[in-house]
Amino acid sequence: MTMAPSAHEIPSYDYAESAFSWPQNVSHEPTLRIGEVLALLNGEFPFLAASKIRHYESIEIISPHRTPSNQRLFSLADVERLRFALVEQRDRLLNLSQIKELLHQLDLGIAQSEHPGRLRSVPFHDQDKPRPGTRLYKDELADLTGASRSLIEDFISAGILTTDSRGRLTAQSVDIIKYGQLLLDSGMTLRQVRAIYNSAHAHAGAIINMTATERARNTPLAKERANAQITEISALVSHAFKAMLLENIDVELR
């Protein structure tokens, strides 16, 4: 069991001054050890490790306090700053410099956390994402994603991206390149990214086959029902895959 720090271990700290940093409506009193922080966040981020928390400290996403014996003590405000950074990185793929800028603006009261898209001076590429059905030329895809032309060609050669008769790519190619690049940067090979594509391709075919009868009726209402069914099943498959992936990782790490 993790013991609470004794009173003499808690550093002298001006809590009124700390309240100027975001979030202001949460306690800034440093009472939590790193294990307790992990326990508070592991439900939402099951693979969060102490090393990542220490890395966030090193780049000043958070600034935990130190006891005289140099032990880190965190506040509930630190926990919320960590949660904010982890969510922005996971769900919006922001890099850490962007997240630091967001937190800086929250500290200054420039923006509100409920409207992160309104924060200033931080590029949000999702705002430029093409609408579904849009077709993109390779140069347009490179401009939207910042990816090199050679990377796009590699994804096409590997069969991860498919061009039409005019050499254009789908709107989804933006996310495929974005996530694919992150996977490559994380250490995956192009062959492994292709394996993910193959799994998606197989499931897409299965979903399309499930709606074959409805689509065969060839009426506007039948088409609408089929499209709604495809959307619903696709979302279910996506959520199921995520749960099964995390389950398998958890089992392998036991």
PDB file of C-alpha atoms in Angstrom, residues 10-231:
ATOM      1  CA  ILE A  10       5.452  18.128   1.762  1.00  0.00           C
ATOM      2  CA  PRO A  11       7.370  21.153   0.482  1.00  0.00           C
ATOM      3  CA  SER A  12       6.392  24.636   1.409  1.00  0.00           C
ATOM      4  CA  TYR A  13       4.322  25.920  -1.467  1.00  0.00           C
ATOM      5  CA  ASP A  14       2.230  28.951  -2.265  1.00  0.00           C
ATOM      6  CA  TYR A  15      -1.091  27.363  -3.242  1.00  0.00           C
ATOM      7  CA  ALA A  16      -2.664  30.722  -4.048  1.00  0.00           C
ATOM      8  CA  GLU A  17       0.064  31.329  -6.610  1.00  0.00           C
ATOM      9  CA  SER A  18      -0.345  27.860  -8.113  1.00  0.00           C
ATOM     10  CA  ALA A  19      -4.058  28.482  -8.673  1.00  0.00           C
ATOM     11  CA  PHE A  20      -3.109  30.769 -11.567  1.00  0.00           C
ATOM     12  CA  SER A  21      -2.158  27.677 -13.580  1.00  0.00           C
ATOM     13  CA  TRP A  22      -4.837  25.558 -15.225  1.00  0.00           C
ATOM     14  CA  PRO A  23      -7.060  23.989 -13.973  1.00  0.00           C
ATOM     15  CA  GLN A  24      -7.943  26.546 -11.334  1.00  0.00           C
ATOM     16  CA  ASN A  25     -10.942  24.679  -9.897  1.00  0.00           C
ATOM     17  CA  VAL A  26      -8.921  21.629  -8.796  1.00  0.00           C
ATOM     18  CA  SER A  27      -6.635  21.296  -5.796  1.00  0.00           C
ATOM     19  CA  HIS A  28      -3.001  22.217  -6.415  1.00  0.00           C
ATOM     20  CA  GLU A  29      -1.826  20.749  -3.128  1.00  0.00           C
ATOM     21  CA  PRO A  30       0.951  18.183  -3.821  1.00  0.00           C
ATOM     22  CA  THR A  31      -0.088  15.035  -1.942  1.00  0.00           C
ATOM     23  CA  LEU A  32       0.007  12.218  -4.539  1.00  0.00           C
ATOM     24  CA  ARG A  33       2.889   9.888  -5.248  1.00  0.00           C
ATOM     25  CA  ILE A  34       3.528   8.754  -8.826  1.00  0.00           C
ATOM     26  CA  GLY A  35       1.918   5.362  -8.176  1.00  0.00           C
ATOM     27  CA  GLU A  36      -1.274   7.067  -7.043  1.00  0.00           C
ATOM     28  CA  VAL A  37      -1.284   9.207 -10.191  1.00  0.00           C
ATOM     29  CA  LEU A  38      -0.979   6.046 -12.297  1.00  0.00           C
ATOM     30  CA  ALA A  39      -3.867   4.473 -10.385  1.00  0.00           C
ATOM     31  CA  LEU A  40      -6.069   7.503 -11.142  1.00  0.00           C
ATOM     32  CA  LEU A  41      -5.272   7.467 -14.865  1.00  0.00           C
ATOM     33  CA  ASN A  42      -4.783   3.791 -15.735  1.00  0.00           C
ATOM     34  CA  GLY A  43      -8.507   3.198 -16.189  1.00  0.00           C
ATOM     35  CA  GLU A  44      -8.526   5.555 -19.177  1.00  0.00           C
ATOM     36  CA  PHE A  45      -4.896   4.998 -20.209  1.00  0.00           C
ATOM     37  CA  PRO A  46      -4.114   1.357 -19.329  1.00  0.00           C
ATOM     38  CA  PHE A  47      -0.574   1.433 -20.720  1.00  0.00           C
ATOM     39  CA  LEU A  48       0.522   4.677 -19.109  1.00  0.00           C
ATOM     40  CA  ALA A  49       3.879   4.187 -17.406  1.00  0.00           C
ATOM     41  CA  ALA A  50       5.764   6.161 -14.774  1.00  0.00           C
ATOM     42  CA  SER A  51       8.500   6.822 -17.344  1.00  0.00           C
ATOM     43  CA  LYS A  52       6.029   8.728 -19.529  1.00  0.00           C
ATOM     44  CA  ILE A  53       4.912  10.853 -16.591  1.00  0.00           C
ATOM     45  CA  ARG A  54       8.562  11.643 -15.847  1.00  0.00           C
ATOM     46  CA  HIS A  55       9.061  12.558 -19.521  1.00  0.00           C
ATOM     47  CA  TYR A  56       6.102  14.966 -19.374  1.00  0.00           C
ATOM     48  CA  GLU A  57       7.730  16.524 -16.331  1.00  0.00           C
ATOM     49  CA  SER A  58      11.048  16.889 -18.159  1.00  0.00           C
ATOM     50  CA  ILE A  59       9.387  18.905 -20.951  1.00  0.00           C
ATOM     51  CA  GLU A  60       7.338  20.924 -18.418  1.00  0.00           C
ATOM     52  CA  ILE A  61       3.878  19.670 -19.297  1.00  0.00           C
ATOM     53  CA  ILE A  62       3.571  19.250 -15.526  1.00  0.00           C
ATOM     54  CA  SER A  63       5.698  20.498 -12.661  1.00  0.00           C
ATOM     55  CA  PRO A  64       5.365  18.197  -9.650  1.00  0.00           C
ATOM     56  CA  HIS A  65       6.836  19.326  -6.362  1.00  0.00           C
ATOM     57  CA  ARG A  66       9.723  17.706  -4.559  1.00  0.00           C
ATOM     58  CA  THR A  67      10.105  16.666  -0.957  1.00  0.00           C
ATOM     59  CA  PRO A  68      13.389  17.310   0.880  1.00  0.00           C
ATOM     60  CA  SER A  69      14.335  13.736  -0.120  1.00  0.00           C
ATOM     61  CA  ASN A  70      13.668  14.663  -3.787  1.00  0.00           C
ATOM     62  CA  GLN A  71      10.520  12.554  -4.083  1.00  0.00           C
ATOM     63  CA  ARG A  72       7.921  13.723  -6.606  1.00  0.00           C
ATOM     64  CA  LEU A  73       4.554  14.771  -5.244  1.00  0.00           C
ATOM     65  CA  PHE A  74       1.665  15.541  -7.585  1.00  0.00           C
ATOM     66  CA  SER A  75      -1.569  17.453  -7.153  1.00  0.00           C
ATOM     67  CA  LEU A  76      -4.994  16.723  -8.584  1.00  0.00           C
ATOM     68  CA  ALA A  77      -4.331  19.654 -10.920  1.00  0.00           C
ATOM     69  CA  ASP A  78      -1.224  17.824 -12.193  1.00  0.00           C
ATOM     70  CA  VAL A  79      -3.398  14.769 -12.831  1.00  0.00           C
ATOM     71  CA  GLU A  80      -5.838  16.834 -14.884  1.00  0.00           C
ATOM     72  CA  ARG A  81      -3.013  18.415 -16.891  1.00  0.00           C
ATOM     73  CA  LEU A  82      -1.680  14.931 -17.599  1.00  0.00           C
ATOM     74  CA  ARG A  83      -5.129  13.717 -18.636  1.00  0.00           C
ATOM     75  CA  PHE A  84      -5.550  16.711 -20.937  1.00  0.00           C
ATOM     76  CA  ALA A  85      -2.162  16.108 -22.588  1.00  0.00           C
ATOM     77  CA  LEU A  86      -2.786  12.382 -23.029  1.00  0.00           C
ATOM     78  CA  VAL A  87      -6.218  12.944 -24.575  1.00  0.00           C
ATOM     79  CA  GLU A  88      -4.940  15.620 -26.966  1.00  0.00           C
ATOM     80  CA  GLN A  89      -2.076  13.368 -28.046  1.00  0.00           C
ATOM     81  CA  ARG A  90      -4.265  10.269 -28.426  1.00  0.00           C
ATOM     82  CA  ASP A  91      -7.436  11.698 -29.948  1.00  0.00           C
ATOM     83  CA  ARG A  92      -6.164  14.692 -31.930  1.00  0.00           C
ATOM     84  CA  LEU A  93      -2.584  13.564 -32.609  1.00  0.00           C
ATOM     85  CA  LEU A  94      -1.140  16.855 -31.412  1.00  0.00           C
ATOM     86  CA  ASN A  95       2.575  16.886 -30.780  1.00  0.00           C
ATOM     87  CA  LEU A  96       3.949  17.854 -27.388  1.00  0.00           C
ATOM     88  CA  SER A  97       4.947  21.390 -28.408  1.00  0.00           C
ATOM     89  CA  GLN A  98       1.353  22.038 -29.485  1.00  0.00           C
ATOM     90  CA  ILE A  99       0.048  20.613 -26.211  1.00  0.00           C
ATOM     91  CA  LYS A 100       2.403  22.859 -24.251  1.00  0.00           C
ATOM     92  CA  GLU A 101       1.060  25.853 -26.164  1.00  0.00           C
ATOM     93  CA  LEU A 102      -2.517  24.811 -25.388  1.00  0.00           C
ATOM     94  CA  LEU A 103      -1.738  24.517 -21.697  1.00  0.00           C
ATOM     95  CA  HIS A 104       0.067  27.863 -21.729  1.00  0.00           C
ATOM     96  CA  GLN A 105      -3.013  29.518 -23.215  1.00  0.00           C
ATOM     97  CA  LEU A 106      -5.234  27.794 -20.646  1.00  0.00           C
ATOM     98  CA  ASP A 107      -2.932  29.064 -17.875  1.00  0.00           C
ATOM     99  CA  LEU A 108      -3.258  32.616 -19.208  1.00  0.00           C
ATOM    100  CA  GLY A 109      -7.028  32.345 -19.610  1.00  0.00           C
ATOM    101  CA  ILE A 110      -6.745  32.979 -23.350  1.00  0.00           C
ATOM    102  CA  ALA A 111      -8.894  29.945 -24.110  1.00  0.00           C
ATOM    103  CA  GLN A 112     -11.230  27.512 -22.399  1.00  0.00           C
ATOM    104  CA  SER A 113     -10.662  23.759 -22.251  1.00  0.00           C
ATOM    105  CA  GLU A 114     -14.233  23.110 -23.440  1.00  0.00           C
ATOM    106  CA  HIS A 115     -13.335  24.709 -26.795  1.00  0.00           C
ATOM    107  CA  PRO A 116      -9.805  23.503 -27.620  1.00  0.00           C
ATOM    108  CA  GLY A 117     -10.317  24.207 -31.313  1.00  0.00           C
ATOM    109  CA  ARG A 118     -10.511  27.916 -30.517  1.00  0.00           C
ATOM    110  CA  LEU A 119      -7.030  28.113 -29.043  1.00  0.00           C
ATOM    111  CA  ARG A 120      -4.713  30.458 -30.866  1.00  0.00           C
ATOM    112  CA  SER A 121      -1.478  29.888 -32.763  1.00  0.00           C
ATOM    113  CA  VAL A 122      -1.779  26.094 -32.872  1.00  0.00           C
ATOM    114  CA  PRO A 123      -2.300  24.465 -36.271  1.00  0.00           C
ATOM    115  CA  PHE A 124      -5.230  22.058 -36.371  1.00  0.00           C
ATOM    116  CA  HIS A 125      -4.990  20.011 -39.551  1.00  0.00           C
ATOM    117  CA  ASP A 126      -8.411  18.429 -38.926  1.00  0.00           C
ATOM    118  CA  GLN A 127      -9.950  21.738 -39.993  1.00  0.00           C
ATOM    119  CA  ASP A 128      -8.460  21.160 -43.468  1.00  0.00           C
ATOM    120  CA  LYS A 129      -9.588  17.544 -43.728  1.00  0.00           C
ATOM    121  CA  PRO A 130     -11.415  16.982 -47.020  1.00  0.00           C
ATOM    122  CA  ARG A 131     -15.071  15.991 -46.967  1.00  0.00           C
ATOM    123  CA  PRO A 132     -15.979  12.329 -47.547  1.00  0.00           C
ATOM    124  CA  GLY A 133     -16.158  11.620 -51.265  1.00  0.00           C
ATOM    125  CA  THR A 134     -13.459  14.149 -52.125  1.00  0.00           C
ATOM    126  CA  ARG A 135     -10.698  12.956 -54.428  1.00  0.00           C
ATOM    127  CA  LEU A 136      -7.148  14.172 -53.926  1.00  0.00           C
ATOM    128  CA  TYR A 137      -4.107  14.267 -56.141  1.00  0.00           C
ATOM    129  CA  LYS A 138      -0.823  13.179 -54.589  1.00  0.00           C
ATOM    130  CA  ASP A 139       0.495  16.730 -54.302  1.00  0.00           C
ATOM    131  CA  GLU A 140      -2.702  17.786 -52.510  1.00  0.00           C
ATOM    132  CA  LEU A 141      -2.330  14.883 -50.091  1.00  0.00           C
ATOM    133  CA  ALA A 142       1.286  15.872 -49.446  1.00  0.00           C
ATOM    134  CA  ASP A 143       0.238  19.475 -48.750  1.00  0.00           C
ATOM    135  CA  LEU A 144      -2.532  18.395 -46.350  1.00  0.00           C
ATOM    136  CA  THR A 145      -0.429  15.936 -44.364  1.00  0.00           C
ATOM    137  CA  GLY A 146       3.102  17.266 -44.642  1.00  0.00           C
ATOM    138  CA  ALA A 147       4.156  13.809 -45.870  1.00  0.00           C
ATOM    139  CA  SER A 148       6.821  13.441 -48.523  1.00  0.00           C
ATOM    140  CA  ARG A 149       5.851  12.433 -52.035  1.00  0.00           C
ATOM    141  CA  SER A 150       8.092   9.371 -51.671  1.00  0.00           C
ATOM    142  CA  LEU A 151       6.170   8.190 -48.589  1.00  0.00           C
ATOM    143  CA  ILE A 152       2.875   8.499 -50.467  1.00  0.00           C
ATOM    144  CA  GLU A 153       4.355   6.524 -53.363  1.00  0.00           C
ATOM    145  CA  ASP A 154       5.564   3.856 -50.898  1.00  0.00           C
ATOM    146  CA  PHE A 155       2.032   3.493 -49.496  1.00  0.00           C
ATOM    147  CA  ILE A 156       0.620   3.191 -53.012  1.00  0.00           C
ATOM    148  CA  SER A 157       3.245   0.616 -54.028  1.00  0.00           C
ATOM    149  CA  ALA A 158       2.493  -1.386 -50.863  1.00  0.00           C
ATOM    150  CA  GLY A 159      -1.215  -1.404 -51.704  1.00  0.00           C
ATOM    151  CA  ILE A 160      -2.149   0.613 -48.612  1.00  0.00           C
ATOM    152  CA  LEU A 161      -3.425   3.491 -50.773  1.00  0.00           C
ATOM    153  CA  THR A 162      -5.258   3.022 -54.075  1.00  0.00           C
ATOM    154  CA  THR A 163      -5.510   5.584 -56.856  1.00  0.00           C
ATOM    155  CA  ASP A 164      -8.405   5.856 -59.293  1.00  0.00           C
ATOM    156  CA  SER A 165      -8.101   6.006 -63.090  1.00  0.00           C
ATOM    157  CA  ARG A 166      -7.059   9.665 -62.843  1.00  0.00           C
ATOM    158  CA  GLY A 167      -4.403   9.046 -60.199  1.00  0.00           C
ATOM    159  CA  ARG A 168      -6.501  10.466 -57.368  1.00  0.00           C
ATOM    160  CA  LEU A 169      -6.837   9.231 -53.787  1.00  0.00           C
ATOM    161  CA  THR A 170      -9.792   9.149 -51.387  1.00  0.00           C
ATOM    162  CA  ALA A 171     -10.453  11.577 -48.550  1.00  0.00           C
ATOM    163  CA  GLN A 172      -9.514   8.783 -46.113  1.00  0.00           C
ATOM    164  CA  SER A 173      -5.961   8.857 -47.486  1.00  0.00           C
ATOM    165  CA  VAL A 174      -5.280  11.856 -45.232  1.00  0.00           C
ATOM    166  CA  ASP A 175      -5.807   9.808 -42.065  1.00  0.00           C
ATOM    167  CA  ILE A 176      -4.135   6.737 -43.549  1.00  0.00           C
ATOM    168  CA  ILE A 177      -0.971   8.724 -44.219  1.00  0.00           C
ATOM    169  CA  LYS A 178      -1.160  10.505 -40.850  1.00  0.00           C
ATOM    170  CA  TYR A 179      -1.598   7.346 -38.768  1.00  0.00           C
ATOM    171  CA  GLY A 180       0.680   5.321 -41.028  1.00  0.00           C
ATOM    172  CA  GLN A 181       3.503   7.813 -40.585  1.00  0.00           C
ATOM    173  CA  LEU A 182       3.046   7.691 -36.805  1.00  0.00           C
ATOM    174  CA  LEU A 183       3.195   3.890 -36.881  1.00  0.00           C
ATOM    175  CA  LEU A 184       6.384   3.966 -38.947  1.00  0.00           C
ATOM    176  CA  ASP A 185       7.878   6.521 -36.558  1.00  0.00           C
ATOM    177  CA  SER A 186       6.964   4.209 -33.669  1.00  0.00           C
ATOM    178  CA  GLY A 187       9.021   1.389 -35.160  1.00  0.00           C
ATOM    179  CA  MET A 188       6.552  -0.522 -37.343  1.00  0.00           C
ATOM    180  CA  THR A 189       7.605  -1.607 -40.812  1.00  0.00           C
ATOM    181  CA  LEU A 190       5.664  -0.888 -43.978  1.00  0.00           C
ATOM    182  CA  ARG A 191       4.871  -4.608 -44.161  1.00  0.00           C
ATOM    183  CA  GLN A 192       3.236  -4.431 -40.710  1.00  0.00           C
ATOM    184  CA  VAL A 193       1.190  -1.388 -41.708  1.00  0.00           C
ATOM    185  CA  ARG A 194       0.125  -3.318 -44.801  1.00  0.00           C
ATOM    186  CA  ALA A 195      -1.055  -6.169 -42.537  1.00  0.00           C
ATOM    187  CA  ILE A 196      -3.359  -3.716 -40.739  1.00  0.00           C
ATOM    188  CA  TYR A 197      -4.695  -2.610 -44.116  1.00  0.00           C
ATOM    189  CA  ASN A 198      -5.307  -6.235 -45.140  1.00  0.00           C
ATOM    190  CA  SER A 199      -7.372  -6.805 -41.991  1.00  0.00           C
ATOM    191  CA  ALA A 200      -9.415  -3.663 -42.677  1.00  0.00           C
ATOM    192  CA  HIS A 201      -9.908  -4.727 -46.293  1.00  0.00           C
ATOM    193  CA  ALA A 202     -11.228  -8.141 -45.255  1.00  0.00           C
ATOM    194  CA  HIS A 203     -13.655  -6.668 -42.745  1.00  0.00           C
ATOM    195  CA  ALA A 204     -14.840  -4.058 -45.265  1.00  0.00           C
ATOM    196  CA  GLY A 205     -15.725  -6.843 -47.668  1.00  0.00           C
ATOM    197  CA  ALA A 206     -17.634  -8.700 -44.969  1.00  0.00           C
ATOM    198  CA  ILE A 207     -19.613  -5.589 -44.035  1.00  0.00           C
ATOM    199  CA  ILE A 208     -20.462  -4.856 -47.662  1.00  0.00           C
ATOM    200  CA  ASN A 209     -21.666  -8.455 -48.113  1.00  0.00           C
ATOM    201  CA  MET A 210     -23.953  -8.122 -45.090  1.00  0.00           C
ATOM    202  CA  THR A 211     -25.865  -5.350 -46.845  1.00  0.00           C
ATOM    203  CA  ALA A 212     -25.971  -6.987 -50.281  1.00  0.00           C
ATOM    204  CA  THR A 213     -29.692  -7.814 -50.130  1.00  0.00           C
ATOM    205  CA  GLU A 214     -30.690  -4.282 -49.172  1.00  0.00           C
ATOM    206  CA  ARG A 215     -28.439  -2.717 -51.794  1.00  0.00           C
ATOM    207  CA  ALA A 216     -29.803  -5.054 -54.489  1.00  0.00           C
ATOM    208  CA  ARG A 217     -33.220  -3.446 -54.173  1.00  0.00           C
ATOM    209  CA  ASN A 218     -31.728  -0.367 -55.846  1.00  0.00           C
ATOM    210  CA  THR A 219     -34.138   2.203 -54.432  1.00  0.00           C
ATOM    211  CA  PRO A 220     -33.205   5.453 -52.642  1.00  0.00           C
ATOM    212  CA  LEU A 221     -34.734   4.221 -49.373  1.00  0.00           C
ATOM    213  CA  ALA A 222     -32.948   0.858 -49.590  1.00  0.00           C
ATOM    214  CA  LYS A 223     -29.662   2.607 -50.338  1.00  0.00           C
ATOM    215  CA  GLU A 224     -30.145   4.887 -47.331  1.00  0.00           C
ATOM    216  CA  ARG A 225     -30.867   1.913 -45.060  1.00  0.00           C
ATOM    217  CA  ALA A 226     -27.826   0.047 -46.384  1.00  0.00           C
ATOM    218  CA  ASN A 227     -25.548   3.039 -45.839  1.00  0.00           C
ATOM    219  CA  ALA A 228     -26.853   3.485 -42.285  1.00  0.00           C
ATOM    220  CA  GLN A 229     -26.246  -0.205 -41.587  1.00  0.00           C
ATOM    221  CA  ILE A 230     -22.719  -0.021 -43.015  1.00  0.00           C
ATOM    222  CA  THR A 231     -21.930   2.994 -40.827  1.00  0.00           C
TER     223      THR A 231
END
